[in-house]
Tab-separated table of C-alpha atoms in Angstrom:
chain	number	residue	atom	x	y	z
A	777	MET	CA	23.772	56.948	-233.669
A	778	SER	CA	24.637	60.599	-234.341
A	779	SER	CA	22.024	63.167	-235.306
A	780	ASP	CA	23.575	63.348	-238.790
A	781	SER	CA	23.205	59.588	-239.217
A	782	ARG	CA	19.594	59.687	-238.013
A	783	LEU	CA	18.861	62.424	-240.523
A	784	ALA	CA	20.512	60.438	-243.324
A	785	ARG	CA	18.351	57.407	-242.563
A	786	SER	CA	15.192	59.509	-242.270
A	787	MET	CA	15.832	61.204	-245.616
A	788	TRP	CA	16.434	57.846	-247.273
A	789	HIS	CA	13.017	56.699	-246.064
A	790	GLN	CA	11.507	59.834	-247.583
A	791	LEU	CA	13.303	59.779	-250.934
A	792	GLU	CA	13.688	56.080	-251.780
A	793	PRO	CA	10.014	55.614	-252.795
A	794	ILE	CA	10.141	58.841	-254.822
A	795	HIS	CA	13.050	57.410	-256.791
A	796	ALA	CA	11.869	53.796	-257.086
A	797	VAL	CA	8.232	54.214	-258.111
A	798	PHE	CA	8.876	54.440	-261.855
A	799	TYR	CA	10.449	50.964	-261.860
A	800	PHE	CA	6.977	49.631	-261.021
A	801	SER	CA	4.709	52.080	-262.839
A	802	PRO	CA	2.647	51.181	-265.923
A	803	GLU	CA	4.251	54.132	-267.679
A	804	GLY	CA	7.746	52.821	-266.931
A	805	PHE	CA	6.924	49.428	-268.372
A	806	GLU	CA	5.198	50.933	-271.425
A	807	GLU	CA	8.221	53.060	-272.272
A	808	ALA	CA	10.598	50.111	-271.833
A	809	ALA	CA	8.389	47.957	-274.066
A	810	ALA	CA	8.471	50.662	-276.741
A	811	LEU	CA	12.263	50.331	-276.754
A	812	GLY	CA	11.932	46.582	-277.250
A	813	TYR	CA	12.508	45.238	-273.730
A	814	ASP	CA	10.470	42.320	-272.464
A	815	VAL	CA	8.158	43.607	-269.723
A	816	ALA	CA	6.516	40.291	-268.861
A	817	GLU	CA	8.772	40.557	-265.798
A	818	ARG	CA	10.280	43.670	-264.262
A	819	TRP	CA	13.992	42.866	-264.442
A	820	PRO	CA	14.818	43.711	-268.085
A	821	SER	CA	13.524	47.276	-267.708
A	822	TYR	CA	15.015	47.615	-264.216
A	823	PHE	CA	18.498	46.674	-265.359
A	824	ALA	CA	18.245	48.839	-268.483
A	825	TYR	CA	17.052	51.921	-266.612
A	826	ARG	CA	19.420	51.624	-263.677
A	827	THR	CA	22.528	50.519	-265.598
A	828	ALA	CA	22.288	53.043	-268.443
A	829	PRO	CA	24.089	55.880	-266.594
A	830	LEU	CA	27.178	53.636	-266.381
A	831	GLY	CA	27.351	53.422	-270.176
A	832	PRO	CA	27.515	50.231	-272.276
A	833	VAL	CA	29.037	48.117	-269.501
A	834	GLY	CA	29.237	44.357	-269.725
A	835	THR	CA	28.422	41.669	-267.212
A	836	THR	CA	31.647	41.851	-265.184
A	837	ALA	CA	31.381	45.581	-264.520
A	838	ALA	CA	27.659	45.253	-263.803
A	839	THR	CA	28.271	42.390	-261.369
A	840	ALA	CA	30.757	44.583	-259.503
A	841	ALA	CA	28.431	47.572	-259.368
A	842	TYR	CA	25.296	45.678	-258.329
A	843	TYR	CA	27.094	43.429	-255.811
A	844	SER	CA	24.164	41.541	-254.243
A	845	PHE	CA	22.649	40.251	-257.493
A	846	SER	CA	24.028	36.866	-258.489
A	847	PRO	CA	26.478	36.810	-261.423
A	848	SER	CA	24.162	34.405	-263.255
A	849	MET	CA	21.280	36.862	-262.954
A	850	ILE	CA	23.444	39.748	-264.144
A	851	ASP	CA	24.559	37.597	-267.065
A	852	ARG	CA	20.952	36.781	-267.943
A	853	TYR	CA	19.705	40.356	-267.946
A	854	VAL	CA	22.729	42.523	-268.766
A	855	ARG	CA	24.320	40.443	-271.516
A	856	GLY	CA	22.839	41.797	-274.723
A	857	LEU	CA	21.140	44.679	-272.881
A	858	TRP	CA	22.537	47.245	-275.290
A	859	ASP	CA	21.619	45.211	-278.363
A	860	THR	CA	18.016	46.287	-277.721
A	861	ALA	CA	18.741	49.979	-277.133
A	862	SER	CA	21.808	52.115	-276.450
A	863	PRO	CA	22.399	53.634	-273.023
A	864	ALA	CA	21.648	57.078	-274.485
A	865	GLN	CA	18.291	55.861	-275.799
A	866	VAL	CA	17.480	54.267	-272.451
A	867	LEU	CA	18.350	57.450	-270.565
A	868	ARG	CA	16.042	59.525	-272.744
A	869	THR	CA	13.300	56.963	-272.274
A	870	ARG	CA	13.944	56.831	-268.528
A	871	LEU	CA	13.190	60.534	-268.181
A	872	THR	CA	10.055	60.129	-270.284
A	873	ALA	CA	8.966	57.262	-268.049
A	874	VAL	CA	9.545	59.319	-264.900
A	875	ASP	CA	7.733	62.306	-266.412
A	876	ARG	CA	4.703	60.222	-267.326
A	877	THR	CA	4.718	58.455	-263.951
A	878	TYR	CA	4.847	61.689	-261.964
A	879	ARG	CA	2.186	63.361	-264.098
A	880	ALA	CA	-0.098	60.367	-263.616
A	881	LEU	CA	0.458	60.545	-259.858
A	882	LEU	CA	0.432	64.320	-259.354
A	883	GLY	CA	-1.276	65.995	-262.307
A	884	ASP	CA	-0.703	69.765	-262.383
A	885	ARG	CA	1.221	69.664	-259.104
A	886	VAL	CA	4.368	68.746	-261.067
A	887	ALA	CA	4.719	72.452	-261.889
A	888	SER	CA	3.838	73.872	-258.464
A	889	PRO	CA	6.060	76.344	-256.568
A	890	GLU	CA	6.453	73.682	-253.871
A	891	MET	CA	7.856	71.243	-256.425
A	892	THR	CA	10.313	73.859	-257.638
A	893	GLU	CA	11.526	74.560	-254.103
A	894	ALA	CA	11.784	70.842	-253.307
A	895	ALA	CA	13.843	70.273	-256.459
A	896	GLU	CA	16.205	73.098	-255.567
A	897	LEU	CA	16.825	71.779	-252.057
A	898	ALA	CA	17.276	68.179	-253.208
A	899	ARG	CA	19.642	69.253	-255.964
A	900	ARG	CA	21.727	71.234	-253.452
A	901	ALA	CA	22.153	68.070	-251.373
A	902	ALA	CA	22.835	65.862	-254.389
A	903	GLU	CA	25.473	68.145	-255.877
A	904	SER	CA	27.404	68.121	-252.589
A	905	VAL	CA	28.027	64.354	-252.504
A	906	SER	CA	31.484	62.863	-252.652
A	907	VAL	CA	31.673	60.437	-255.573
A	908	ALA	CA	34.846	58.616	-254.523
A	909	ALA	CA	34.232	54.850	-254.886
A	910	ARG	CA	30.567	55.511	-255.697
A	911	PRO	CA	30.066	54.512	-259.352
A	912	PHE	CA	26.266	54.673	-259.487
A	913	ALA	CA	26.092	58.067	-257.786
A	914	ALA	CA	28.892	59.464	-259.954
A	915	ALA	CA	27.377	58.183	-263.195
A	916	ASN	CA	24.013	59.788	-262.419
A	917	LEU	CA	25.639	63.019	-261.301
A	918	ASP	CA	27.438	63.173	-264.646
A	919	LEU	CA	24.096	63.386	-266.459
A	920	PRO	CA	22.563	66.763	-267.364
A	921	TRP	CA	20.103	68.107	-264.821
A	922	PRO	CA	16.515	68.066	-266.115
A	923	GLU	CA	14.930	71.495	-266.355
A	924	GLU	CA	11.438	70.595	-265.180
A	925	PRO	CA	11.210	70.642	-261.376
A	926	HIS	CA	9.578	67.231	-260.917
A	927	LEU	CA	12.276	65.607	-263.040
A	928	ALA	CA	15.014	67.497	-261.193
A	929	LEU	CA	13.568	66.284	-257.873
A	930	TRP	CA	13.578	62.708	-259.140
A	931	HIS	CA	17.119	63.040	-260.476
A	932	ALA	CA	18.366	64.421	-257.161
A	933	ALA	CA	16.623	61.614	-255.264
A	934	THR	CA	18.317	59.141	-257.608
A	935	VAL	CA	21.799	60.569	-257.025
A	936	LEU	CA	21.253	60.567	-253.260
A	937	ARG	CA	19.905	57.014	-253.066
A	938	GLU	CA	22.690	55.690	-255.290
A	939	HIS	CA	25.228	57.553	-253.146
A	940	ARG	CA	23.803	55.793	-250.104
A	941	GLY	CA	23.682	52.441	-251.897
A	942	ASP	CA	27.294	52.650	-253.028
A	943	GLY	CA	28.304	53.439	-249.445
A	944	HIS	CA	26.286	50.465	-248.213
A	945	LEU	CA	28.382	48.167	-250.396
A	946	ALA	CA	31.525	49.583	-248.802
A	947	ALA	CA	30.016	48.808	-245.386
A	948	LEU	CA	29.299	45.222	-246.445
A	949	LEU	CA	32.852	44.770	-247.713
A	950	THR	CA	34.224	46.154	-244.462
A	951	ALA	CA	32.092	43.614	-242.581
A	952	ASP	CA	33.540	40.822	-244.769
A	953	LEU	CA	30.113	39.887	-246.127
A	954	ASP	CA	30.251	38.658	-249.717
A	955	PRO	CA	27.302	39.314	-252.065
A	956	CYS	CA	25.224	36.276	-251.141
A	957	GLU	CA	26.218	36.432	-247.465
A	958	SER	CA	25.024	40.032	-247.342
A	959	LEU	CA	21.515	38.884	-248.238
A	960	VAL	CA	21.516	35.790	-246.014
A	961	SER	CA	22.644	37.867	-243.021
A	962	PHE	CA	19.977	40.488	-243.777
A	963	ALA	CA	17.233	37.889	-244.012
A	964	ALA	CA	18.547	36.391	-240.770
A	965	ILE	CA	17.676	39.555	-238.812
A	966	GLY	CA	14.154	39.606	-240.258
A	967	ALA	CA	14.634	42.402	-242.789
A	968	ALA	CA	12.354	40.471	-245.167
A	969	PRO	CA	11.289	36.843	-245.637
A	970	VAL	CA	13.893	34.621	-247.306
A	971	ALA	CA	11.544	34.089	-250.262
A	972	ASN	CA	11.648	37.795	-251.057
A	973	PHE	CA	15.363	37.596	-251.751
A	974	ALA	CA	14.881	35.021	-254.515
A	975	GLY	CA	14.679	37.920	-256.957
A	976	ARG	CA	18.414	38.484	-256.548
A	977	GLY	CA	19.021	35.278	-258.476
A	978	TRP	CA	20.966	33.080	-256.051
A	979	SER	CA	20.248	29.369	-256.253
A	980	GLU	CA	19.116	27.360	-253.223
A	981	GLN	CA	22.548	25.712	-253.167
A	982	GLU	CA	24.351	29.080	-253.215
A	983	TRP	CA	22.093	30.431	-250.473
A	984	ALA	CA	22.677	27.321	-248.324
A	985	ALA	CA	26.447	27.529	-248.816
A	986	ALA	CA	26.455	31.197	-247.771
A	987	GLN	CA	24.391	30.315	-244.700
A	988	GLU	CA	26.888	27.582	-243.803
A	989	ARG	CA	29.762	30.058	-244.057
A	990	LEU	CA	27.971	32.483	-241.767
A	991	THR	CA	27.141	29.676	-239.341
A	992	ALA	CA	30.833	28.746	-239.209
A	993	ARG	CA	31.604	32.371	-238.300
A	994	GLY	CA	29.016	32.316	-235.508
A	995	LEU	CA	26.809	34.911	-237.225
A	996	VAL	CA	23.810	32.689	-238.068
A	997	ASP	CA	22.439	29.628	-236.301
A	998	PRO	CA	21.633	26.372	-238.151
A	999	SER	CA	18.005	27.469	-238.623
A	1000	GLY	CA	19.093	30.605	-240.484
A	1001	GLN	CA	18.385	33.070	-237.662
A	1002	ALA	CA	20.969	35.664	-236.691
A	1003	THR	CA	22.947	35.088	-233.531
A	1004	GLU	CA	23.732	37.979	-231.193
A	1005	ARG	CA	27.044	38.436	-232.992
A	1006	GLY	CA	25.240	38.365	-236.322
A	1007	ARG	CA	22.822	41.077	-235.214
A	1008	GLU	CA	25.654	43.194	-233.886
A	1009	LEU	CA	27.481	42.929	-237.213
A	1010	ARG	CA	24.376	43.914	-239.189
A	1011	ASP	CA	23.762	46.820	-236.802
A	1012	GLN	CA	27.285	47.997	-237.525
A	1013	VAL	CA	26.722	47.693	-241.276
A	1014	GLU	CA	23.617	49.865	-241.014
A	1015	ARG	CA	25.374	52.397	-238.769
A	1016	THR	CA	28.255	52.649	-241.221
A	1017	THR	CA	25.842	53.027	-244.119
A	1018	ASP	CA	24.071	55.887	-242.363
A	1019	GLU	CA	27.379	57.553	-241.476
A	1020	LEU	CA	28.625	57.318	-245.059
A	1021	ALA	CA	25.323	58.767	-246.321
A	1022	ALA	CA	25.260	61.710	-243.899
A	1023	ALA	CA	27.508	64.239	-245.669
A	1024	PRO	CA	24.974	65.717	-248.129
A	1025	TRP	CA	22.420	66.190	-245.343
A	1026	ARG	CA	25.044	67.777	-243.115
A	1027	THR	CA	25.746	70.172	-245.975
A	1028	LEU	CA	22.078	70.974	-246.504
A	1029	GLY	CA	21.358	71.249	-242.782
A	1030	GLU	CA	18.535	69.751	-240.762
A	1031	GLU	CA	16.208	72.743	-241.146
A	1032	LYS	CA	16.357	72.676	-244.937
A	1033	ALA	CA	16.205	68.865	-244.963
A	1034	GLN	CA	12.980	68.980	-242.957
A	1035	ARG	CA	11.669	71.630	-245.330
A	1036	LEU	CA	12.398	69.201	-248.189
A	1037	VAL	CA	10.442	66.492	-246.354
A	1038	GLN	CA	7.498	68.848	-246.019
A	1039	LEU	CA	7.604	69.898	-249.674
A	1040	ALA	CA	8.051	66.369	-251.015
A	1041	GLY	CA	5.350	64.959	-248.750
A	1042	PRO	CA	2.600	65.116	-251.396
A	1043	VAL	CA	4.820	63.197	-253.825
A	1044	LEU	CA	5.518	60.506	-251.247
A	1045	GLY	CA	1.819	60.348	-250.360
A	1046	ALA	CA	0.842	59.965	-254.008
A	1047	VAL	CA	3.402	57.187	-254.474
A	1048	PHE	CA	2.086	55.212	-251.509
A	1049	GLY	CA	-1.507	55.961	-252.443
A	1050	ALA	CA	-1.012	54.512	-255.915
A	1051	GLY	CA	-0.065	51.124	-254.449
A	1052	LEU	CA	2.641	50.522	-257.048
A	1053	LEU	CA	5.491	49.610	-254.700
A	1054	PRO	CA	5.873	46.101	-253.252
A	1055	MET	CA	4.334	45.597	-249.829
A	1056	THR	CA	7.560	44.019	-248.533
A	1057	SER	CA	10.908	45.420	-249.649
A	1058	THR	CA	14.269	43.679	-249.417
A	1059	LEU	CA	15.813	47.049	-248.489
A	1060	GLY	CA	14.718	46.734	-244.869
A	1061	ILE	CA	12.882	50.075	-244.759
A	1062	ALA	CA	10.534	50.089	-241.754
A	1063	THR	CA	11.781	46.677	-240.578
A	1064	VAL	CA	15.416	47.292	-239.648
A	1065	LYS	CA	15.984	49.548	-236.646
A	1066	VAL	CA	19.498	50.515	-235.674
A	1067	PRO	CA	20.047	50.954	-231.925
A	1068	ASP	CA	21.415	54.300	-230.689
């Protein structure tokens, strides 16, 4: 793995929680409920908040953009999404939710000089990304930059994580892993327990069929564990993902990237300290190691 790829992976570990925390915060759910979304479970607000930058898309476009969520789940949560609130309303509410979440976590530190510097560095990286074939990153980059530093930091983290995520889908396609197979193969290397992937909406029959296809390719054994070939393929997917995510960090430079880590450290610490994020993520952070 190149130094640029290592840096890209390291920065993802630092910024992903900073982006994702509002999906799980009380403030995020309260703001979504005020719009009229059902917050008895987290998916209605998640799909509203994350899809809104794409505009009033329907289920087919959303299925394409999200990739690893089952079409039936996309249909359940995205169909009628904009009958509750328009994308513009959701985007305004999303910023309010992030603002309230960060203020609850950080108090007066949202306006600190360190936050301002962190936002400037993160924005510099985010504005350098290539948006070719990256719909989520492009849609977020099209939005106006928030003026307040803590919101600008969050927005930059969002652009950067969506840029990485869009590239990850390209890596999965290159590896010839369809949406369900991508999850089965990830579970097979121990990224997270199989039960954790149930939230993506695939039925037991669909999961079993994907496992059978991977078994026929010699990537998974009959018990659902990755074979050596299966691990090698997933290693390549992760390497490609890191390589495709490296450009903005190459532009910013390692010294400034490490300065961003230092400045954003209190935000990351507050996020983890609040205990809002799931203990086990299906993203494979801290569980998936890519060999050099």
